[in-house]
Amino acid sequence: MAVCVAVIGKENSPLYVWVGSGREELHLHYLAHTGLDVIQEKVAAVSKTPGDTRELYLGLLYASEEYKVFGYTTNTRVKFVIITDAANTTLRDNEIRMMFRRLHNMYTNVVCNPFYIPGEQITSREFDRGVAALVAGN
Amino acid sequence: MKYTIYSLQNILTYKKIKSTRDQTKAQDAGRENPCSPPPCQPDFSLCGKMEDDFDPYSLPPEVTTQPHALIGMLGLDTSNKATHKAVWEAFALNRRTDRTPLHFCHLNNDFQMPPMKQKRQSYEWYIPKGILKSNWIPKYLYHVPALVVLFYDLDWNDSSWTEKKNEVAGQVQSLKTVLGGRNSRVALVLIQSGISVPGEDTGAAEKAATLCTACDLPAKHLFVLPHSDVHLLGYTVRLENALSEIAWNFYQGEAKGVRAHRDFLNKTNHTLLFVRHQFKLGFLNEMRNDAQAAIKHYAQCYHHLLELRSTDTNLHEIRIVAAIVNYKICRLDFTLNLPRDAIAQFRRHIDLFRQRTGPKELIFEHYAWLSRQYQIFGDVFEEAVRTGLPAVQTQHPGFYYQQAAQYAVLRRKTALQVCKEVAAPVSDLLEGWSKLEFYGQRPWRPGKHSLEPPEQQREMEGIKEVQYHEVKEVNHSDFIIPLFSSAISQFKKYRCPRIKRHLMVQMAEEYHQANDSSKALTLLNHVMWDYRSEKWWSLLQSASVLGLKCAFNTAAITEYFGLALEYMGKRLSTTDEEKKRVHNNLLRLLNGVTPEPEPGTSSEILTAATEAWSTLLGAQVSPITVDMTALVPCLEVRASFQKSQYHVDQEVSVSVKIRNTYSCTVFLSSLSVGVSSMSHLDRLVEANPDKLVLPPGQVIEVSLHFVPHVEDVGKKLKVVDVRTQLGAPGSTVVVWLHWSGSGNEGVTMHAASAPAFPEFSVLCRDEFDTAPPLVETEILPRQPLLTVEVSYDTTALVWEWLPVKIHLTNTEASMVSDITINFGLHSSSHSNLEHATQVCSASGLQSDKLGSQVTGFTCGNLGIGEATFLVFYVKSLTSSERAYTLKIEYSVSLQLGGTVVCCPCTYEKTIQTQARIPFQVSVETQSLKFEKLARVANGESFLVVPRIKCTSHVPITLTNSSLSLAGEVYQIGTDAASHVVNTELCEGEMGVDCFCIAVDDKVVANSAVTLGQYVLYWKRSEADSVAVSVSVGLPSVVVEHWGVWVECEVAPQGTVRTPLPLAYSISNHGSHTAELALSMQVSDAFMFAGHKEVRLRVLPGCSERITYTLYPLLAGNVHLPKLSLSVESHSPGQPTSVDPLLARILPTHIYIMPQSKESDQRISLLGNNFSTLVIG
């Protein structure tokens, strides 16, 4: 399903990046990173109209020849990025949205862990398992 | 080798894009001056010029030229006739975009048309040799004018009209001959100097008609161009509109001709012609400015093209034609402001052709073609944006340039894979590649459009040659770098900094590939900073690996050290062996040995790099400073003061912690810290290498000390920077590692180590990360050790000099010198208090100029253990609270760090007092009979009675009092002394004083006289207090003037039945004789002898004495017989009766003693003394 899942912190530093096996890891890192440009722009556009409850799901950020990059941002400005194959037509917008919701829940659980320091890299077996299940689509 | 620093901007736009856009520009420039191409020959001059830069995968230049209707202009002699030149320029030069799209070309009389082909009667046996002929578009663009306009100077009223008419007719005829079978239209324009007014010259219409007949031209093809400078442009605009109609009609006619062929075509043999004809229709419609129709035909053309069967043999031709048609559609879509259609068409185009890769041996051609497609679309898109199309962050030309660049990279990659063993070709099969008859065909089989190669062997050789050309003759970097450059500028424009950075990394890679490592390094330096600050270590690592290679290749030693130190740190997740390798390289460098090359360095680069290194290391290498603050290196530093405040006599200590995150021990040879101290311009240095051994993963701490200077007092000292020298002492290359500030500024401040939420980190992180270093420390004055005791009464009395006693004892360890004391009202006191407060030292008590401060009171020196005592006095003139500041400054000599330093100290204390009024004084004037009195007569004696009521909290002693009288008032009795001398009063007690005074005679009657002041001297009852005086104003009295004055002379007391003499002396103070009537009333207590009633005359200045002898009958305090006196002769302004005066000044009673025994003589004497006291 997804080929890359990234959790990016408030100050745009990566907290967790999962890349599907056999993929060009560096390239996907770059893609996740460059997705921040669009996220930043979208978030800035929304925050200019106050009183508007923000939709957390930001939709398709951009699509290259091979990949599609989707974005999501929490109220605490933590960003999620999911990258899928551009050829993958089975994943519809709604499914991506659901994936993000699940990811958000999983992230919330990570933050609830008293031994986790917010802003640090996520090293959690539970989260690893969650992401593995998420990208496998079950 | 010298490392050159390029500016980023230079690098990003270093190479010009050799794109179709530039070619378009060249074309445009060419069009400005269309006289140049000789029109008679097929014009390949442009193509010929492109021979060197020929790119078989891009669009031919004629395709990218904007097609405009071509109008030839004949008969203009621009070089000799100014009029003609002006007309030509009005038509052809500086055409603005809002004018009708036309293309004018200047024709000479000897111009030729391209020869016509034989008209084909039947298509039945005709097999087309290719899809699009490469000479067809230039033919219509440059060589076949839709309309030839013949210019001729001819006025209607020209004298030789007929001859000229015939000459024109002849010219038109010969022109038509030249045009031959072509359908090009002919128009005639008469350039006229005079302006004909319609209706005036009836001959004009007639002459025009005859002229048309003579020339065999339709009436609509004859124009008149009045030549006047003012309106020329207006006329030309109108004229060209009319001409464009005619020209467009020509293209419509041509299109009709093309369409007519269709009926002859069949689907089996002529599929290529379907494509070709639709293309022609589209192009002709474009020529006649009908974009809608053109798109329709081009779309049809594209459709037909897709229906063609494609094999590896004809694929290239098909995709080149597809690129041309796609370009036309997209560009027209953008022109018609249909960007969505354009993008959709492009997507479809790419989707259809991305899968058609062609033969494996020529796979790179596919990517070259794809790259071109993206680039072309990017150019078209960008052109549309320049003419006003809004683009957004997620859809702009940058994405297409980016993709183009990526395909260009892929092209090189596949080319290098496929063409590994390519040999130089034997024969030149690629001859004439750029001049083929059909677009996209192979030069070794021109004019062959077949599904299978006609000659297998030749085909193989051709492919080999293409491969050879691709690898040896194409400079891929020249394609790739400009594409990145375009993409970067686009992404910058559309606010995508991160994509831009990614592209910059890719561009750097490309520069590295192109052996331009220094540029690559400059690019990387810009990018890596952002990756560090955003903590994308994976991306930093990729850039870092490349950066190291570039730094090695260019022998950029500073960058090499910086990158290597970063590479060795824990942030980059490279393997330990890799880190070790880089570390070893560093050690080699420190010893002046060329480092080992980075893996993957090709041999020729290696030779150059090694040479560069050895030249660099051969000479004396100047010390290198690596700015560690901008990196995320393996060594981290925290410099911190131990305390946030130091006294000037204390030693300031700075602790420097160094953490080594590299997996092996690192050795430093020295460490120094710069501190912003006035005295310490020198750095604090730890030069013992044994203390600077950094074991892996550990923090070592180095303590440095210094003594602050006296001038630093009150200042904040900062850690300016930290510097260490890498390697063992005596290394060939001196490398300074430099941290500005305390070590955690710069990029690491908000990135590498600073946690996002420090409050969470306290428990989990080690101290190195969490403890904020004290970057600043404040230098305070030395703590004074002098013992100061201040004693005073917190309740002061108003007006008194309150003593403030200060005991100083030297408890310092050395002599205290230059003691200076400042004492005074606190600086924050209200200004009213400043005027109502006086402060002085003991010696200043007598001074009359006293302020609220005593400054600079010097007190000399004090030896060890000595004590001194001094007193300050403060006087409060109002009752309120006051604060005083006592500041004692002195200096001591101290033994600090081996030297004797004179160190100033300051002692400060604030004291508070509350002042209260000590007593209240009220003064009354009384008559001698102790009656209150407000009016007195001249010379009359009266009393002044001050009453002093004590309100002080401590007993006070009145030491003395006196009167300070006004000039016209005098005191009665010279020995009159104060009655309150040395009287002590406690709170609530009262003292009364009394003085007898009188007013001078000279005072004018009925005026108020101010008597003067009562001065009271007092002090606290304590022994050592100072007496102060307080003056109280005496009340004023009104002075009366009496002409008659009576004085009574009588003994203080009498005795029963003993005669008592009584005399009244009546004097006249007035200026007139006083006639007086005197009567003496009888009294029960006395018998008396004397006048009972008598009339007197008293002359001015004289007095009469009237005597009585009283015989007291009763003892006790008895009534005297009452004297009454009235003035008979009035002098004006004087009362008739003087009884009120008499009542005030004459005694009314007298004490009569009982008859005494003989022995009691003394009692009567005693009674004399009391007489004045007991009256009343």
mmCIF file of C-alpha atoms in Angstrom, chain B residues 623-629 635 637-639 656 658 668-675 681-687 692 702 704 719-726 734-743:
data_model
loop_
_atom_site.group_PDB
_atom_site.id
_atom_site.type_symbol
_atom_site.label_atom_id
_atom_site.label_comp_id
_atom_site.label_asym_id
_atom_site.label_seq_id
_atom_site.Cartn_x
_atom_site.Cartn_y
_atom_site.Cartn_z
ATOM 1 C CA PRO B 623 46.424 27.650 10.183
ATOM 2 C CA ILE B 624 42.932 26.498 9.384
ATOM 3 C CA THR B 625 39.926 27.552 11.388
ATOM 4 C CA VAL B 626 36.853 25.374 11.231
ATOM 5 C CA ASP B 627 33.664 27.029 12.399
ATOM 6 C CA MET B 628 32.156 24.276 14.509
ATOM 7 C CA THR B 629 29.069 26.283 15.388
ATOM 8 C CA LEU B 635 32.942 17.255 19.337
ATOM 9 C CA VAL B 637 31.472 22.059 23.671
ATOM 10 C CA ARG B 638 29.774 23.847 26.539
ATOM 11 C CA ALA B 639 31.620 26.694 28.184
ATOM 12 C CA VAL B 656 34.539 23.899 29.521
ATOM 13 C CA ILE B 658 33.752 18.676 25.761
ATOM 14 C CA LEU B 668 43.364 17.957 21.331
ATOM 15 C CA SER B 669 46.541 19.882 21.883
ATOM 16 C CA SER B 670 45.155 23.052 23.366
ATOM 17 C CA LEU B 671 41.980 24.688 24.386
ATOM 18 C CA SER B 672 41.283 28.342 24.913
ATOM 19 C CA VAL B 673 38.325 30.454 25.869
ATOM 20 C CA GLY B 674 37.806 34.091 25.011
ATOM 21 C CA VAL B 675 36.106 36.178 27.668
ATOM 22 C CA LEU B 681 42.418 40.462 26.336
ATOM 23 C CA ASP B 682 44.415 37.307 26.415
ATOM 24 C CA ARG B 683 42.546 34.079 26.106
ATOM 25 C CA LEU B 684 42.255 31.564 28.880
ATOM 26 C CA VAL B 685 44.385 28.723 27.728
ATOM 27 C CA GLU B 686 44.711 25.111 28.725
ATOM 28 C CA ALA B 687 47.688 23.879 26.798
ATOM 29 C CA LEU B 692 42.622 17.190 26.575
ATOM 30 C CA VAL B 702 38.410 21.622 31.854
ATOM 31 C CA LEU B 704 39.996 27.727 33.619
ATOM 32 C CA VAL B 719 32.103 33.787 26.976
ATOM 33 C CA VAL B 720 32.995 35.032 23.521
ATOM 34 C CA ASP B 721 34.247 31.871 21.945
ATOM 35 C CA VAL B 722 35.943 28.578 22.498
ATOM 36 C CA ARG B 723 38.828 27.399 20.401
ATOM 37 C CA THR B 724 40.683 24.159 20.412
ATOM 38 C CA GLN B 725 43.518 22.862 18.385
ATOM 39 C CA LEU B 726 43.054 19.471 16.882
ATOM 40 C CA VAL B 734 47.378 23.573 12.468
ATOM 41 C CA VAL B 735 43.648 23.171 12.723
ATOM 42 C CA TRP B 736 41.676 25.384 15.023
ATOM 43 C CA LEU B 737 38.184 24.323 15.896
ATOM 44 C CA HIS B 738 36.199 27.382 16.706
ATOM 45 C CA TRP B 739 32.919 27.662 18.570
ATOM 46 C CA SER B 740 31.435 31.111 18.916
ATOM 47 C CA GLY B 741 29.683 31.877 22.181
ATOM 48 C CA SER B 742 29.510 29.149 24.726
ATOM 49 C CA GLY B 743 29.401 26.429 22.125
#
